[in-house]
C-alpha cells in the first residue's frame, strides 16, 4: 500500500483545488436567472439594483436572494427596464409607485421616513442632553458637599470616627 | 419644578411603552398599498377562459378584485366566503389569476366552484406588479369609478368581511348616493 506523507498530500489537495477552482466559487444564495446584457455596465447595474431592492413577499431578502415568485417577476422587470434604457432612478421610481418605501433597503428621505432616518440621532441628542444635565448637577452638588470642613466639623468627624 | 422632573421621564416611558407594545401586535406582512385612491392600472389581457378583456370591461359599480391562484391554499380557505358573496349577489367579484397556468386555473374553478364574474389571466404576474401584489390571496375594493379604495392582504374570511369590508363598502355606497 502506498503511503503519502501528510505534507505532500496537502500540497496535492491545494493543487486540485486550484485546478478545479473550488476555492474561487462564490458562496451565496443568488438565484440563477439567465439574463443577457449588452454591456458589463448593464449587468453591474442589474446586480446592484437586485441587491438593493427588497423582495416584498419574503421581507428579509433582497431580489437577488429570493426564490419568491414576485421576486422572480421583479428581477425580470428590472432586466427589461435596464435593457429599455431606463435610468436607476426611473427604475426605483417604478418600484416605489407599486411597492412603496418597503421595496428599498435604504428608504428614500421623505417626510414619512424622516423619523426613520434621524430618529436615532434625535434620541442621541436628547440622551446626551440629559446626561450632560445630570453630570453638571452632580458637579454643583459636589462643590457644596466637597468644601473643606470647618474646625467644628473636623472635631465632630474625629469624634464620630473614633467613638468606640 | 420638582414634579416636572419626575413626570417628564415617566411620561416618556409610558408613551414609548405604549408604542412598542402596540408594535408587538402589528403584522409586518400587512404592507400599505401604494395604490389606495389611485385608479386601477390599465390592462389588455384575457380572461381565464380566453376572452379578450381590458379595464373597460370591469363592473361600473363597487366591486372586489380578488387575487388568486390554483397553487394557493389560503385561497381555498376564503373561497366559501367569495362563493357566498357571489351567490347572494352582495357585490361583484372579479378575479386576478396570478402567476398560474391557464389549464390549472380552469380545473381549480371546475373543482371548487367559480365565484368570479370573470378572472383576469395574469400568467407572468405583470399585471400583479402594476397592482403592487406580492402574493395571493389579496383582495382590493374598487369603487364605481374604478379607483382602488382598500386592500386586504391574506385570507378574506367572514370575520374580515364583516369587520373591514362591510363598513368600507357601506361608506362607498353612501358616497355615491
Short mmCIF file of C-alpha atoms in Angstrom, two decimals:
data_model
loop_
_atom_site.label_atom_id
_atom_site.label_comp_id
_atom_site.label_asym_id
_atom_site.label_seq_id
_atom_site.Cartn_x
_atom_site.Cartn_y
_atom_site.Cartn_z
CA UNK A 1 0.00 0.00 0.00
CA UNK A 2 1.33 3.39 -1.00
CA UNK A 3 1.57 5.86 1.82
CA UNK A 4 1.66 9.57 1.02
CA UNK A 5 3.15 11.83 3.70
CA UNK A 6 0.78 14.48 5.00
CA UNK A 7 2.82 17.39 3.64
CA UNK A 8 2.66 16.11 0.07
CA UNK A 9 -1.00 15.18 0.43
CA UNK A 10 -1.82 18.71 1.48
CA UNK A 11 0.07 20.12 -1.48
CA UNK A 12 -1.73 17.80 -3.87
CA UNK A 13 -5.05 18.86 -2.39
CA UNK A 14 -4.17 22.53 -2.86
CA UNK A 15 -3.24 21.91 -6.48
CA UNK A 16 -6.51 20.03 -7.04
CA UNK A 17 -8.47 22.94 -5.54
CA UNK A 18 -6.54 25.42 -7.68
CA UNK A 19 -7.24 23.43 -10.84
CA UNK A 20 -10.93 22.89 -10.24
CA UNK A 21 -11.43 26.42 -8.98
CA UNK A 22 -13.49 25.30 -5.99
CA UNK A 23 -11.82 27.88 -3.83
CA UNK A 24 -12.88 30.63 -6.18
CA UNK A 25 -16.54 29.72 -6.26
CA UNK A 26 -18.60 32.47 -4.65
CA UNK A 27 -20.71 31.03 -1.92
CA UNK A 28 -24.11 32.63 -1.68
CA UNK A 29 -27.78 32.18 -2.31
CA UNK A 30 -28.07 34.06 -5.56
CA UNK A 31 -30.87 32.92 -7.78
CA UNK A 32 -29.63 31.98 -11.19
CA UNK A 33 -31.64 33.56 -13.94
CA UNK A 34 -30.29 33.66 -17.44
CA UNK A 35 -30.44 37.31 -18.37
CA UNK A 36 -28.48 38.61 -21.31
CA UNK A 37 -26.92 42.07 -21.23
CA UNK A 38 -25.25 44.15 -23.91
CA UNK A 39 -22.58 45.63 -21.66
CA UNK A 40 -20.88 44.71 -18.36
CA UNK A 41 -22.12 48.04 -17.04
CA UNK A 42 -25.74 46.96 -17.53
CA UNK A 43 -25.02 43.69 -15.79
CA UNK A 44 -23.42 45.51 -12.89
CA UNK A 45 -26.44 47.81 -12.59
CA UNK A 46 -28.73 44.79 -12.59
CA UNK A 47 -26.67 43.16 -9.85
CA UNK A 48 -26.68 46.31 -7.77
CA UNK A 49 -30.41 47.00 -8.18
CA UNK A 50 -31.37 43.42 -7.33
CA UNK A 51 -29.18 43.64 -4.26
CA UNK A 52 -30.67 46.92 -3.09
CA UNK A 53 -34.32 46.11 -3.72
CA UNK A 54 -36.14 44.05 -1.15
CA UNK A 55 -38.44 41.18 -2.01
CA UNK A 56 -41.90 42.36 -0.89
CA UNK A 57 -43.10 38.86 -0.13
CA UNK A 58 -40.24 37.34 1.83
CA UNK A 59 -39.46 40.60 3.64
CA UNK A 60 -35.90 39.95 4.71
CA UNK A 61 -34.28 39.03 1.45
CA UNK A 62 -33.29 41.15 -1.48
CA UNK A 63 -34.37 40.36 -5.02
CA UNK A 64 -31.08 38.59 -5.67
CA UNK A 65 -31.51 36.14 -2.86
CA UNK A 66 -35.20 35.42 -3.04
CA UNK A 67 -36.88 32.39 -4.53
CA UNK A 68 -40.29 34.07 -4.21
CA UNK A 69 -42.48 34.36 -7.27
CA UNK A 70 -42.81 38.11 -7.08
CA UNK A 71 -39.03 38.49 -6.73
CA UNK A 72 -38.57 36.45 -9.89
CA UNK A 73 -41.02 38.73 -11.70
CA UNK A 74 -39.35 41.85 -10.37
CA UNK A 75 -35.89 40.67 -11.44
CA UNK A 76 -37.32 40.16 -14.90
CA UNK A 77 -38.80 43.65 -14.83
CA UNK A 78 -35.52 45.21 -13.67
CA UNK A 79 -33.76 43.47 -16.54
CA UNK A 80 -36.40 44.62 -19.03
CA UNK A 81 -36.15 48.22 -17.80
CA UNK A 82 -32.34 48.26 -17.95
CA UNK A 83 -32.44 46.94 -21.50
CA UNK A 84 -35.07 49.56 -22.35
CA UNK A 85 -32.53 52.19 -21.34
CA UNK A 86 -34.19 53.39 -18.14
CA UNK A 87 -32.00 55.00 -15.50
CA UNK A 88 -31.64 53.58 -11.99
CA UNK A 89 -33.69 56.49 -10.74
CA UNK A 90 -36.55 55.68 -13.12
CA UNK A 91 -36.45 52.03 -12.14
CA UNK A 92 -36.52 52.91 -8.45
CA UNK A 93 -39.46 55.23 -9.09
CA UNK A 94 -41.28 52.39 -10.89
CA UNK A 95 -40.78 50.16 -7.84
CA UNK A 96 -41.75 52.91 -5.41
CA UNK A 97 -45.03 53.62 -7.20
CA UNK A 98 -46.06 50.00 -6.80
CA UNK A 99 -44.49 48.79 -3.58
CA UNK A 100 -43.69 51.93 -1.61
CA UNK A 101 -40.75 52.54 0.67
CA UNK A 102 -40.73 48.94 1.75
CA UNK A 103 -39.08 47.88 -1.51
CA UNK A 104 -35.90 49.79 -0.64
CA UNK A 105 -33.38 48.55 1.85
CA UNK A 106 -32.34 52.19 2.05
CA UNK A 107 -35.66 54.08 2.17
CA UNK A 108 -35.77 57.44 0.46
CA UNK A 109 -35.55 60.58 2.53
CA UNK A 110 -39.14 61.82 2.60
CA UNK A 111 -41.48 63.40 5.13
CA UNK A 112 -42.75 59.92 6.06
CA UNK A 113 -39.28 58.46 6.52
CA UNK A 114 -37.56 61.39 8.21
CA UNK A 115 -38.08 59.90 11.69
CA UNK A 116 -36.70 56.60 10.46
CA UNK A 117 -33.55 58.31 9.24
CA UNK A 118 -32.97 60.83 12.01
CA UNK A 119 -34.86 59.29 14.94
CA UNK A 120 -31.71 57.66 16.35
CA UNK A 121 -29.83 60.96 16.11
CA UNK A 122 -32.71 62.71 17.85
CA UNK A 123 -32.62 60.17 20.68
CA UNK A 124 -28.84 60.54 20.93
CA UNK A 125 -29.17 64.32 21.28
CA UNK A 126 -31.89 64.01 23.92
CA UNK A 127 -29.92 61.36 25.80
CA UNK A 128 -26.73 63.43 25.57
CA UNK A 129 -28.60 66.47 26.89
CA UNK A 130 -29.95 64.52 29.83
CA UNK A 131 -26.53 63.04 30.61
CA UNK A 132 -24.92 66.48 30.38
CA UNK A 133 -27.55 67.95 32.74
CA UNK A 134 -27.05 65.18 35.27
CA UNK A 135 -23.26 65.49 35.27
CA UNK A 136 -23.45 69.27 35.64
CA UNK A 137 -25.84 68.97 38.56
CA UNK A 138 -23.53 66.39 40.13
CA UNK A 139 -20.68 68.89 39.89
CA UNK A 140 -22.70 71.55 41.71
CA UNK A 141 -23.65 69.08 44.41
CA UNK A 142 -20.03 68.04 44.65
CA UNK A 143 -18.90 71.65 45.03
CA UNK A 144 -21.23 72.12 48.02
CA UNK A 145 -20.54 68.80 49.69
CA UNK A 146 -16.86 68.71 48.77
CA UNK A 147 -15.99 72.01 50.53
CA UNK A 148 -13.36 71.74 53.28
CA UNK A 149 -14.73 71.15 56.79
CA UNK A 150 -14.72 73.87 59.42
CA UNK A 151 -12.85 73.32 62.70
CA UNK A 152 -16.08 72.34 64.49
CA UNK A 153 -17.00 69.83 61.80
CA UNK A 154 -13.46 68.42 61.89
CA UNK A 155 -13.72 67.78 65.66
CA UNK A 156 -17.14 66.18 65.29
CA UNK A 157 -15.87 63.95 62.49
CA UNK A 158 -12.93 62.90 64.62
CA UNK A 159 -15.30 62.05 67.49
CA UNK A 160 -17.57 60.02 65.26
CA UNK A 161 -14.73 58.09 63.72
CA UNK A 162 -13.03 57.28 66.99
CA UNK A 163 -16.12 56.56 69.03
CA UNK A 164 -15.95 53.06 70.43
CA UNK B 1 -40.37 72.10 39.12
CA UNK B 2 -39.53 69.01 41.17
CA UNK B 3 -42.75 67.41 39.95
CA UNK B 4 -41.84 68.14 36.34
CA UNK B 5 -38.52 66.35 36.79
CA UNK B 6 -40.42 63.31 37.87
CA UNK B 7 -43.24 63.39 35.35
CA UNK B 8 -41.25 64.01 32.16
CA UNK B 9 -39.26 60.76 32.21
CA UNK B 10 -42.27 58.82 33.42
CA UNK B 11 -44.47 60.14 30.61
CA UNK B 12 -41.72 59.50 28.04
CA UNK B 13 -41.51 55.95 29.34
CA UNK B 14 -45.28 55.47 29.18
CA UNK B 15 -45.51 56.79 25.61
CA UNK B 16 -42.63 54.58 24.44
CA UNK B 17 -44.06 51.56 26.22
CA UNK B 18 -47.47 52.01 24.59
CA UNK B 19 -45.95 52.49 21.12
CA UNK B 20 -43.74 49.45 21.45
CA UNK B 21 -46.50 47.35 23.00
CA UNK B 22 -48.71 48.13 20.01
CA UNK B 23 -45.80 47.36 17.72
CA UNK B 24 -45.70 43.83 19.08
CA UNK B 25 -49.13 43.18 17.63
CA UNK B 26 -48.66 44.76 14.21
CA UNK B 27 -48.46 42.33 11.34
CA UNK B 28 -45.27 43.14 9.41
CA UNK B 29 -46.73 41.32 6.42
CA UNK B 30 -49.50 43.86 6.06
CA UNK B 31 -47.78 46.43 3.92
CA UNK B 32 -49.73 49.52 2.99
CA UNK B 33 -50.75 49.57 -0.65
CA UNK B 34 -49.39 52.40 -2.77
CA UNK B 35 -52.47 52.28 -4.97
CA UNK B 36 -55.07 53.40 -2.46
CA UNK B 37 -57.13 56.20 -4.04
CA UNK B 38 -55.46 55.59 -7.39
CA UNK B 39 -57.22 54.20 -10.46
CA UNK B 40 -56.84 50.52 -11.19
CA UNK B 41 -53.91 50.10 -13.61
CA UNK B 42 -54.88 49.70 -17.25
CA UNK B 43 -54.54 46.26 -18.79
CA UNK B 44 -55.27 44.38 -22.01
CA UNK B 45 -55.30 40.68 -21.18
CA UNK B 46 -57.64 37.73 -21.49
CA UNK B 47 -59.93 36.02 -19.05
CA UNK B 48 -59.03 32.57 -17.78
CA UNK B 49 -61.49 31.27 -20.38
CA UNK B 50 -59.62 33.14 -23.12
CA UNK B 51 -61.82 36.15 -23.92
CA UNK B 52 -60.01 39.44 -24.54
CA UNK B 53 -60.52 41.93 -21.72
CA UNK B 54 -59.48 45.45 -20.68
CA UNK B 55 -60.26 47.75 -17.78
CA UNK B 56 -63.33 48.92 -19.76
CA UNK B 57 -64.97 45.56 -19.02
CA UNK B 58 -64.82 45.93 -15.24
CA UNK B 59 -68.10 46.41 -13.34
CA UNK B 60 -69.36 50.01 -13.28
CA UNK B 61 -70.09 49.73 -9.58
CA UNK B 62 -68.30 48.93 -6.32
CA UNK B 63 -66.63 45.54 -6.72
CA UNK B 64 -63.98 43.25 -5.26
CA UNK B 65 -60.81 42.33 -7.11
CA UNK B 66 -59.52 39.07 -5.68
CA UNK B 67 -56.01 37.83 -6.46
CA UNK B 68 -55.94 34.03 -6.52
CA UNK B 69 -54.10 31.02 -7.89
CA UNK B 70 -54.71 27.28 -8.07
CA UNK B 71 -51.49 26.72 -6.07
CA UNK B 72 -52.69 28.97 -3.26
CA UNK B 73 -54.00 27.13 -0.21
CA UNK B 74 -55.29 30.18 1.70
CA UNK B 75 -57.40 30.92 -1.40
CA UNK B 76 -59.33 27.74 -0.63
CA UNK B 77 -59.99 29.00 2.89
CA UNK B 78 -61.54 32.23 1.68
CA UNK B 79 -63.28 30.53 -1.23
CA UNK B 80 -66.56 29.78 0.63
CA UNK B 81 -66.85 33.47 1.59
CA UNK B 82 -66.38 34.58 -2.01
CA UNK B 83 -68.90 31.95 -3.15
CA UNK B 84 -71.43 33.19 -0.63
CA UNK B 85 -70.94 36.83 -1.67
CA UNK B 86 -71.33 35.96 -5.34
CA UNK B 87 -74.38 33.77 -4.78
CA UNK B 88 -76.08 36.32 -2.55
CA UNK B 89 -75.35 38.98 -5.16
CA UNK B 90 -73.88 41.22 -2.46
CA UNK B 91 -71.04 42.52 -4.58
CA UNK B 92 -69.47 41.53 -7.91
CA UNK B 93 -66.15 39.72 -7.52
CA UNK B 94 -63.56 39.89 -10.27
CA UNK B 95 -60.63 37.51 -10.06
CA UNK B 96 -56.97 38.02 -10.94
CA UNK B 97 -55.49 34.62 -11.66
CA UNK B 98 -51.96 35.45 -10.56
CA UNK B 99 -48.84 33.54 -11.70
CA UNK B 100 -50.81 30.44 -12.55
CA UNK B 101 -51.30 28.16 -15.53
CA UNK B 102 -54.47 28.57 -17.54
CA UNK B 103 -55.42 24.89 -17.50
CA UNK B 104 -54.75 24.58 -13.76
CA UNK B 105 -56.85 27.68 -13.12
CA UNK B 106 -59.74 26.29 -15.18
CA UNK B 107 -59.58 22.98 -13.36
CA UNK B 108 -59.48 24.73 -9.97
CA UNK B 109 -62.63 26.70 -10.86
CA UNK B 110 -64.30 23.48 -12.05
CA UNK B 111 -63.38 21.61 -8.88
CA UNK B 112 -64.16 24.28 -6.32
CA UNK B 113 -66.79 26.48 -7.96
CA UNK B 114 -66.42 29.85 -9.62
CA UNK B 115 -67.36 32.91 -7.56
CA UNK B 116 -65.91 35.34 -10.11
CA UNK B 117 -67.78 37.39 -12.71
CA UNK B 118 -64.59 36.65 -14.65
CA UNK B 119 -60.92 36.13 -13.85
CA UNK B 120 -58.15 38.13 -15.48
CA UNK B 121 -55.42 35.74 -16.59
CA UNK B 122 -52.07 37.09 -15.36
CA UNK B 123 -49.76 34.16 -16.03
CA UNK B 124 -46.49 36.12 -15.91
CA UNK B 125 -47.51 38.29 -12.95
CA UNK B 126 -47.02 41.54 -14.88
CA UNK B 127 -50.45 42.92 -14.02
CA UNK B 128 -49.76 41.89 -10.43
CA UNK B 129 -46.67 44.10 -10.39
CA UNK B 130 -48.73 47.09 -11.54
CA UNK B 131 -51.16 46.35 -8.73
CA UNK B 132 -48.34 46.02 -6.20
CA UNK B 133 -49.34 42.42 -5.47
CA UNK B 134 -46.82 40.36 -3.56
CA UNK B 135 -48.66 37.11 -3.18
CA UNK B 136 -52.10 35.55 -3.40
CA UNK B 137 -54.52 35.98 -1.78
CA UNK B 138 -55.07 39.71 -1.79
CA UNK B 139 -58.38 41.49 -2.17
CA UNK B 140 -58.91 45.03 -3.44
CA UNK B 141 -62.05 47.07 -3.01
CA UNK B 142 -62.66 49.18 -6.12
CA UNK B 143 -65.27 51.90 -6.39
CA UNK B 144 -67.67 52.66 -9.26
CA UNK B 145 -65.12 54.99 -10.88
CA UNK B 146 -62.52 52.24 -10.95
CA UNK B 147 -60.48 53.73 -8.11
CA UNK B 148 -58.88 51.37 -5.57
CA UNK B 149 -60.13 52.26 -2.10
CA UNK B 150 -58.94 49.47 0.17
CA UNK B 151 -56.71 46.42 0.10
CA UNK B 152 -56.71 43.38 2.31
CA UNK B 153 -53.71 41.05 2.29
CA UNK B 154 -54.19 37.32 3.03
CA UNK B 155 -57.38 35.41 3.74
CA UNK B 156 -60.72 37.20 3.38
CA UNK B 157 -62.85 35.19 5.78
CA UNK B 158 -66.28 36.02 7.20
CA UNK B 159 -64.75 37.94 10.10
CA UNK B 160 -62.57 40.13 7.88
CA UNK B 161 -65.56 40.61 5.61
CA UNK B 162 -67.77 41.80 8.46
CA UNK B 163 -65.16 43.93 10.22
CA UNK B 164 -63.32 45.54 7.32
CA UNK B 165 -65.21 45.24 4.08
CA UNK B 166 -68.82 45.77 5.14
CA UNK B 167 -68.16 49.20 6.72
CA UNK B 168 -65.88 50.28 3.86
CA UNK B 169 -68.44 49.26 1.23
CA UNK B 170 -71.29 50.92 3.12
CA UNK B 171 -69.30 54.15 3.11
CA UNK B 172 -68.55 53.91 -0.61
CA UNK B 173 -72.20 53.32 -1.44
CA UNK B 174 -73.19 56.24 0.76
CA UNK B 175 -70.74 58.46 -1.13
CA UNK B 176 -72.40 57.53 -4.40
CA UNK B 177 -75.89 58.43 -3.21
#
